[in-house]
């Protein structure tokens, strides 16, 4: 028992002679929190990255994952990663925009039409512009954004076939000023709730509808509390893998390289997972009782244009960011 108490302190290097069974403590224990169930590709791939980091750093860097809002909702985790209580967090672009407004630029309604456009922009100039803005608030954003997906609307009472069906609809949106503005522009009555509250707020009918990519609708079992799914593709959403700036700078350069490579590679694999799921999940959700429809985007776009949504948000994001978005997707407004 005495021997265990003399185990090497954190940060000491080298073997302990005569006590080979005592594992060497990690030099860096890094906490990563997120808002998604364990079965979502974000957690599956983050786990792989954590294993790779432990292996390549010879156990010096250990990433401990807290999935599924275990450490609180998005707003809590965002403040924890700022204070350093958390080292890593993966907020959606919509959510980190509460702190870094330009980060919501990828979520402008009906901007992206496919993944070629998305990754060209987010791995290119638009993504670099957002990462620069994130660095100004003391956070480090890894280069490769992870995929959430194209957001689709689900509802409980009736299918959404056109913008007219959105009148007065009580729809949950993330804690995101852009989402609120967009759904108000569409005539709905949006309410911001953290993801941790979505299932129960649909179940108790605090709201009647929500919007999320299909893989999330599946892993969070939202089909249990919703009847219709409208394939609106209204927003493309991704997760920024961010680190507390001081904790990141505190890692030696060789460890930074190990961590960044593992996380960026995992992000690339995760993009592939979501792409594959987008093809396969619909049939599963249908079997579980969701009824699908595919509305034309025209009525939604027209309503947003007429409500002044595009011109207002062009002003809010500024000419530089808006120009980079239009460079990727064509003229918007
Ligand atoms: O809260 C949501 O809807 C989610 C899971 O998509 C985000 O993280 C924005």
Short mmCIF file of N, CA and C and ligand atoms in Angstrom, two decimals, residues 35-36 74 90-95 148 151 172-175 193-196 198 210-213 216 237 239, ligand 1:
data_model
loop_
_atom_site.label_atom_id
_atom_site.label_comp_id
_atom_site.label_asym_id
_atom_site.label_seq_id
_atom_site.Cartn_x
_atom_site.Cartn_y
_atom_site.Cartn_z
N UNK A 35 -22.39 17.67 -26.80
CA UNK A 35 -23.83 17.60 -26.51
C UNK A 35 -24.53 16.40 -27.15
N UNK A 36 -23.77 15.47 -27.73
CA UNK A 36 -24.42 14.42 -28.51
C UNK A 36 -24.31 13.03 -27.87
N UNK A 74 -25.04 23.35 -23.95
CA UNK A 74 -24.09 24.08 -24.79
C UNK A 74 -23.58 25.37 -24.15
N UNK A 90 -17.11 20.96 -28.77
CA UNK A 90 -17.48 21.05 -30.18
C UNK A 90 -18.83 21.74 -30.32
N UNK A 91 -18.85 23.06 -30.22
CA UNK A 91 -20.12 23.77 -30.45
C UNK A 91 -20.45 23.79 -31.93
N UNK A 92 -21.74 23.71 -32.22
CA UNK A 92 -22.19 23.99 -33.58
C UNK A 92 -21.83 25.44 -33.91
N UNK A 93 -21.66 25.71 -35.18
CA UNK A 93 -21.42 27.08 -35.63
C UNK A 93 -22.51 28.01 -35.13
N UNK A 94 -23.75 27.50 -35.05
CA UNK A 94 -24.87 28.32 -34.59
C UNK A 94 -24.65 28.77 -33.16
N UNK A 95 -24.08 27.89 -32.35
CA UNK A 95 -23.97 28.13 -30.91
C UNK A 95 -22.73 28.96 -30.58
N UNK A 148 -22.23 18.45 -38.88
CA UNK A 148 -23.51 18.15 -38.24
C UNK A 148 -24.45 17.70 -39.35
N UNK A 151 -29.77 20.75 -42.04
CA UNK A 151 -30.85 20.67 -41.05
C UNK A 151 -32.22 20.48 -41.74
N UNK A 172 -38.66 24.60 -31.90
CA UNK A 172 -37.42 24.74 -31.13
C UNK A 172 -36.26 24.97 -32.08
N UNK A 173 -35.43 25.95 -31.74
CA UNK A 173 -34.17 26.15 -32.46
C UNK A 173 -33.05 26.20 -31.42
N UNK A 174 -31.78 26.01 -31.84
CA UNK A 174 -30.67 26.11 -30.88
C UNK A 174 -30.58 27.53 -30.30
N UNK A 175 -29.70 27.69 -29.32
CA UNK A 175 -29.46 29.01 -28.74
C UNK A 175 -28.63 29.78 -29.77
N UNK A 193 -33.78 26.70 -27.24
CA UNK A 193 -33.58 25.75 -26.13
C UNK A 193 -32.28 25.01 -26.39
N UNK A 194 -31.58 24.66 -25.33
CA UNK A 194 -30.37 23.87 -25.51
C UNK A 194 -30.76 22.47 -25.97
N UNK A 195 -29.83 21.79 -26.62
CA UNK A 195 -30.15 20.48 -27.17
C UNK A 195 -30.57 19.50 -26.07
N UNK A 196 -29.99 19.66 -24.88
CA UNK A 196 -30.33 18.77 -23.77
C UNK A 196 -31.82 18.79 -23.42
N UNK A 198 -34.36 19.23 -25.81
CA UNK A 198 -35.20 19.10 -27.01
C UNK A 198 -36.22 17.97 -26.88
N UNK A 210 -39.12 20.90 -34.37
CA UNK A 210 -37.71 21.20 -34.17
C UNK A 210 -37.03 21.00 -35.51
N UNK A 211 -35.77 21.34 -35.59
CA UNK A 211 -35.03 21.15 -36.84
C UNK A 211 -33.61 20.69 -36.52
N UNK A 212 -33.18 19.62 -37.17
CA UNK A 212 -31.86 19.01 -36.97
C UNK A 212 -31.55 18.10 -38.15
N UNK A 213 -30.28 17.81 -38.37
CA UNK A 213 -29.93 16.84 -39.42
C UNK A 213 -30.46 15.43 -39.08
N UNK A 216 -28.96 13.15 -36.24
CA UNK A 216 -29.30 13.53 -34.87
C UNK A 216 -30.73 13.13 -34.53
N UNK A 237 -25.01 22.94 -41.22
CA UNK A 237 -24.44 23.17 -39.89
C UNK A 237 -23.26 22.24 -39.64
N UNK A 239 -19.74 21.48 -36.72
CA UNK A 239 -19.19 21.70 -35.38
C UNK A 239 -17.75 22.20 -35.50
O1 LIG B 1 -28.76 21.74 -30.68
C1 LIG B 1 -28.85 21.26 -31.81
O2 LIG B 1 -29.89 21.29 -32.45
C2 LIG B 1 -27.62 20.65 -32.44
C3 LIG B 1 -27.32 19.34 -31.78
O3 LIG B 1 -27.83 20.46 -33.80
C4 LIG B 1 -26.54 21.62 -32.25
O4 LIG B 1 -25.57 21.37 -31.60
C5 LIG B 1 -26.76 22.96 -32.85
#
